[in-house]
Short mmCIF file of C-alpha atoms in Angstrom, two decimals:
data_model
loop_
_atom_site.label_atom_id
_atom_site.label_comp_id
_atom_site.label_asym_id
_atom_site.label_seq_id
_atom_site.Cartn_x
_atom_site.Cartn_y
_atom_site.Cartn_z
CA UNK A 1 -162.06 -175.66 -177.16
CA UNK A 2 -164.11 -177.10 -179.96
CA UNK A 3 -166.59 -174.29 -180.99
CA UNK A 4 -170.44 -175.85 -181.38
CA UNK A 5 -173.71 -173.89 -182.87
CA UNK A 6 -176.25 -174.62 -180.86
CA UNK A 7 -179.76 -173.35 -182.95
CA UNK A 8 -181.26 -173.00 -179.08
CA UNK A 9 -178.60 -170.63 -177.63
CA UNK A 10 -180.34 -167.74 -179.30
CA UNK A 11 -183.38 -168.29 -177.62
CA UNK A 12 -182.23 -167.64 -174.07
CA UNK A 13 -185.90 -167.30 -173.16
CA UNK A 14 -186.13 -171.19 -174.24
CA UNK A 15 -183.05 -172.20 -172.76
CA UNK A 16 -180.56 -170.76 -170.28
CA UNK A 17 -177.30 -172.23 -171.50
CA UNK A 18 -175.37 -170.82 -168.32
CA UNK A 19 -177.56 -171.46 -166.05
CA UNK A 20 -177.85 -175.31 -166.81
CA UNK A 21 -174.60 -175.49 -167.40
CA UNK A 22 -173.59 -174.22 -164.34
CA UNK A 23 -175.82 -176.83 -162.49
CA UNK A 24 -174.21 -179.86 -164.56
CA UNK A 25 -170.49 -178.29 -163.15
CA UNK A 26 -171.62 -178.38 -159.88
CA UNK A 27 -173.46 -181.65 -159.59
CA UNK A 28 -170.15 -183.09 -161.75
CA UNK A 29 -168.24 -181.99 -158.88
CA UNK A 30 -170.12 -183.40 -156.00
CA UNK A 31 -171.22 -186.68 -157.69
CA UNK A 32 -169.20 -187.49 -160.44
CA UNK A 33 -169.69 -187.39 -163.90
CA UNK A 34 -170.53 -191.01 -164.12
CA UNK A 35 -173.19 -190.77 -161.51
CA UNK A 36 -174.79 -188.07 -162.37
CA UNK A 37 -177.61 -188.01 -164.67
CA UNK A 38 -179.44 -185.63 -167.57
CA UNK A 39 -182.66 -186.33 -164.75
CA UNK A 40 -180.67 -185.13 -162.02
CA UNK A 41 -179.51 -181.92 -164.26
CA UNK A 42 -183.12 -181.17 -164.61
CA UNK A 43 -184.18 -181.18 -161.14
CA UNK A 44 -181.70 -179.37 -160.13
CA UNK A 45 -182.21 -176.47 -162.70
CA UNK A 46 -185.13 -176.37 -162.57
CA UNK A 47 -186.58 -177.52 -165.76
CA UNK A 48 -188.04 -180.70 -167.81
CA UNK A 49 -185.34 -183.33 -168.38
CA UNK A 50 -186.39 -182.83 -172.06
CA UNK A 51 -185.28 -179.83 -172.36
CA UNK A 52 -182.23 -180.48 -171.38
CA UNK A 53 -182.00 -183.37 -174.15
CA UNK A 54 -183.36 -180.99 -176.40
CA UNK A 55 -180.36 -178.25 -175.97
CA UNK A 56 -177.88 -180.98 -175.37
CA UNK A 57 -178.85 -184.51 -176.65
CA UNK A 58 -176.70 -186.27 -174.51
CA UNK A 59 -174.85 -186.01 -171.49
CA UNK A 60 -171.55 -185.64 -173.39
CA UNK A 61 -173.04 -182.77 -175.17
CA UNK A 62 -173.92 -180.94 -171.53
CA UNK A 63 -170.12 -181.71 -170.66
CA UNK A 64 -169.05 -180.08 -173.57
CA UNK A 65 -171.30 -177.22 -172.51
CA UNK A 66 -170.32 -177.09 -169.60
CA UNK A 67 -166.28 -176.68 -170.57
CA UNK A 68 -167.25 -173.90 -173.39
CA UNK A 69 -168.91 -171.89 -170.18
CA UNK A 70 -166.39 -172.07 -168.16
CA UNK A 71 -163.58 -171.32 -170.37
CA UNK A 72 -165.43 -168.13 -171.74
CA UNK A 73 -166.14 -167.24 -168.75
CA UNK A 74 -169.07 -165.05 -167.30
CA UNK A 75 -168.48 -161.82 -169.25
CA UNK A 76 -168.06 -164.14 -172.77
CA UNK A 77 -171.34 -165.76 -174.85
CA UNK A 78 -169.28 -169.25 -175.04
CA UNK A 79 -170.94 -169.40 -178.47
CA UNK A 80 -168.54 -166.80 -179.38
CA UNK A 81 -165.63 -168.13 -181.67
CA UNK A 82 -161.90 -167.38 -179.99
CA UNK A 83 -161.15 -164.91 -182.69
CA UNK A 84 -163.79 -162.54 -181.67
CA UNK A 85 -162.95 -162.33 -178.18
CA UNK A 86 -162.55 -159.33 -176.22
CA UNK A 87 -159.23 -160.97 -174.87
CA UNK A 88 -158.04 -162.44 -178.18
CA UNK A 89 -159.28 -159.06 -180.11
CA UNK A 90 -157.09 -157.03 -176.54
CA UNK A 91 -153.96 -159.39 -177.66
CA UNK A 92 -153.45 -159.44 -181.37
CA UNK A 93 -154.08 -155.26 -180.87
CA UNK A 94 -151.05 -155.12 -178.30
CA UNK A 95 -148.20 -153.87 -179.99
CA UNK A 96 -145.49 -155.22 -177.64
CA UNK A 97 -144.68 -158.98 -178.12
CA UNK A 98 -143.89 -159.29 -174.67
CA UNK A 99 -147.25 -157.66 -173.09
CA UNK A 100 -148.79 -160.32 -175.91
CA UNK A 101 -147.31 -163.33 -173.94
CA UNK A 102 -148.25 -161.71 -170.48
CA UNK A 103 -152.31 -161.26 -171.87
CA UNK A 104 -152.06 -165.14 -172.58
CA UNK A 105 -150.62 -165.84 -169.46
CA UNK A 106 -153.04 -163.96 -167.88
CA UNK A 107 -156.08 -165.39 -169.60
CA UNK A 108 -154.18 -168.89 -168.98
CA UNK A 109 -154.68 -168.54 -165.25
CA UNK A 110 -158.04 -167.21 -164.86
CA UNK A 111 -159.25 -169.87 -167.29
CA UNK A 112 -157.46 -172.87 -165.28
CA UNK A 113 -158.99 -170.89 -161.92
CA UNK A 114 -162.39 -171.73 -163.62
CA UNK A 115 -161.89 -175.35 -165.31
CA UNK A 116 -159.52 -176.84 -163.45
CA UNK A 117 -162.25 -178.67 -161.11
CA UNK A 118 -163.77 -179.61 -164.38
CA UNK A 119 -160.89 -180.97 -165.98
CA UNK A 120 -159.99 -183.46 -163.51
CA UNK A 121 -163.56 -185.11 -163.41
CA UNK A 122 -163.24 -184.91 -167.21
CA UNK A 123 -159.42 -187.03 -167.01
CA UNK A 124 -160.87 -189.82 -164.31
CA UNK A 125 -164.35 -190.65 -166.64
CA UNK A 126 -161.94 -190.36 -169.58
CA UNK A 127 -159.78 -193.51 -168.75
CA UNK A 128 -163.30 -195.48 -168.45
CA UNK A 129 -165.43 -193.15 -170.97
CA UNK A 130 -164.60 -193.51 -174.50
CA UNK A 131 -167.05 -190.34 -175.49
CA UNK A 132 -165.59 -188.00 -172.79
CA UNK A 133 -161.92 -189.61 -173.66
CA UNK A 134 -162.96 -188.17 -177.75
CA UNK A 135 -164.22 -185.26 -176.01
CA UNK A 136 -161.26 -184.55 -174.15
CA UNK A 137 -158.55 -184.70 -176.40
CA UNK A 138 -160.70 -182.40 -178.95
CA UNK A 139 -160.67 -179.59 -176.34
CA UNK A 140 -156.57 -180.27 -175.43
CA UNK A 141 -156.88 -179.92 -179.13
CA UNK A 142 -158.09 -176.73 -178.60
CA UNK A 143 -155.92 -175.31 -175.99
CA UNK A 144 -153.36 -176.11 -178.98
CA UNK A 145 -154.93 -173.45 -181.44
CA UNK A 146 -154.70 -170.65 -178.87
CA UNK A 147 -150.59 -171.07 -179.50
CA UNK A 148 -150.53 -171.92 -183.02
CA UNK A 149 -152.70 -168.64 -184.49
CA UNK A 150 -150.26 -166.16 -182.12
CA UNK A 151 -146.68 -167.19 -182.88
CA UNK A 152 -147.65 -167.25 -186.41
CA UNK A 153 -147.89 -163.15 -185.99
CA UNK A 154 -145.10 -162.26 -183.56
CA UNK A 155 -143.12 -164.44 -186.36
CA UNK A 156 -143.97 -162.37 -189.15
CA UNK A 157 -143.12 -159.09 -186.69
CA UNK A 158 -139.70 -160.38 -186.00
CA UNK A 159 -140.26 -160.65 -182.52
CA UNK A 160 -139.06 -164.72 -181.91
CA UNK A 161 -135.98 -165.66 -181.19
CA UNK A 162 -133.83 -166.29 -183.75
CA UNK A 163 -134.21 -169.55 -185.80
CA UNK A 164 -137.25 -170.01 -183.26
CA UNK A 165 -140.28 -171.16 -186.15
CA UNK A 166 -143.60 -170.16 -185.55
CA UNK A 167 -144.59 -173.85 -185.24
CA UNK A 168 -141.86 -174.43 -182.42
CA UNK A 169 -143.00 -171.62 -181.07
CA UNK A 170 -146.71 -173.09 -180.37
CA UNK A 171 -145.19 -175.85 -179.29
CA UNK A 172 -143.19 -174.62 -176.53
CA UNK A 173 -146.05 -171.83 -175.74
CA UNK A 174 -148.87 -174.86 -175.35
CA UNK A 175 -146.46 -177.04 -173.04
CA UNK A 176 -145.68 -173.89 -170.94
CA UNK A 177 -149.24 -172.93 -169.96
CA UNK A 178 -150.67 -176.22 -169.99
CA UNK A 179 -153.17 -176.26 -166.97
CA UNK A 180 -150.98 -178.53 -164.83
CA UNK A 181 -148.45 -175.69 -164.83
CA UNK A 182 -151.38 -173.23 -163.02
CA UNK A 183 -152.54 -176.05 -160.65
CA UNK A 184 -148.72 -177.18 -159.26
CA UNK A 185 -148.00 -173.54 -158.38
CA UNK A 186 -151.52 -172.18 -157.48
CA UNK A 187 -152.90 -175.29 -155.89
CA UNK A 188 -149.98 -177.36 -155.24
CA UNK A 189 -147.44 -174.99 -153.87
CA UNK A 190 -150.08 -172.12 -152.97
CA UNK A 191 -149.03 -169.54 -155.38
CA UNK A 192 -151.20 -166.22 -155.72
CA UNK A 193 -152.87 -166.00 -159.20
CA UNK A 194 -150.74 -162.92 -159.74
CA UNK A 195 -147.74 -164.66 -158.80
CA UNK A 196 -147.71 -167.43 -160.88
CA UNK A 197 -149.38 -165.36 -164.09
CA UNK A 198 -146.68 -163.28 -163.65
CA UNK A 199 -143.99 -166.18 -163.63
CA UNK A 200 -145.37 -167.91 -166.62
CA UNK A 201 -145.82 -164.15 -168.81
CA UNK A 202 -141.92 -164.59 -167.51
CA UNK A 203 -141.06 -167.88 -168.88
CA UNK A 204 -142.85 -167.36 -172.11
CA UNK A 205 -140.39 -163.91 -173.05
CA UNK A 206 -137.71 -165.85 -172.01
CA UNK A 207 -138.12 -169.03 -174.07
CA UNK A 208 -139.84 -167.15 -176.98
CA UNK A 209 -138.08 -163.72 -177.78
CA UNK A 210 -134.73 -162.56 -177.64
CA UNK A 211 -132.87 -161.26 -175.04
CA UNK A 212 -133.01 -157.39 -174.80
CA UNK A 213 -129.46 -156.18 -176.05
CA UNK A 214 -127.61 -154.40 -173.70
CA UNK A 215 -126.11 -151.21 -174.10
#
């Protein structure tokens, strides 16, 4: 997800980023994104529609919000860049390249349990919303970087498969917990969390590392 500094997040006396953002996901889900307005946002929360233009300038800009809270979820400042995480500081610490691919997995799934509602508003204003369409492909963007900084290190510990490139690596980690993969299972087929975390960690050993040799 692209990272934005917003000068007014700091001043949570000013501004409650979650709070309003919170709103915005909630009135995007009942109305639409299309029909619902920065007016309506304010009402609802609580404060001046100003404000909200403010913190956000534009309605884009409280979609984008709205994303960054929900994929840092409630114990994460969204302001906070990836690398300095608790779950991306818990993952590059983890010794074992195959309890590495199980924390993604598992961060995978309770971020789609989040953003998935989200997401699809986000794809139907896309094909009619140039600005959410930009928006939109910057954040898949960002799903991509979560991939490409950890193969890079379980490449330089020898843990891939052989001939396996840390780039081909990403690749194949980003298509295998794209979000679609958590909704078919979860939603679609009516998968537990657990169950389908733990089938995806699976997939991801299997496709990434070698096979253990047997003795």
């Amino acid at each position: 997800m692209p990272q934005r500094r917003n000068p007014l997040r700091h001043g949570r006396d000013q501004f409650r980023f979650e709070h309003e953002a919170g709103t915005a996901a909630a009135l995007f889900a009942e109305r639409g994104y299309a029909a619902t307005t920065l007016q309506a946002i304010a009402d609802a929360a609580g404060v001046h529609v100003q404000t909200i233009y403010q913190a956000f300038g534009t309605k884009v800009g409280v979609l984008a919000e709205t994303a960054a809270v929900l994929v840092a979820g409630p114990d994460e400042d969204a302001s906070t860049p990836p690398p300095e995480r608790a779950w991306v500081r818990e993952l590059f610490a983890e010794p074992n390249p195959a309890r590495q691919l199980a924390l993604y997995a598992a961060h995978m799934r309770t971020v789609s349990e989040r953003y998935l509602g989200l997401l699809d508003i986000m794809r139907v204003t896309a094909a009619v919303d140039p600005e959410v369409s930009a928006f939109l492909a910057a954040a898949e963007q960002g799903r991509y970087d979560g991939p490409r900084h950890i193969t890079p290190q379980l490449a330089a510990n020898g843990a891939l498969k052989p001939g396996l490139t840390a780039e081909r690596a990403a690749d194949i980690m980003y298509a295998l917990t794209t979000y679609d993969v958590y909704r078919s299972l979860m939603i679609d087929r009516g998968w537990t969390g657990s169950e389908t975390e733990q089938f995806v960690s699976e997939i991801l050993v299997a496709a990434l590392l070698p096979m253990p040799s047997r003795t």
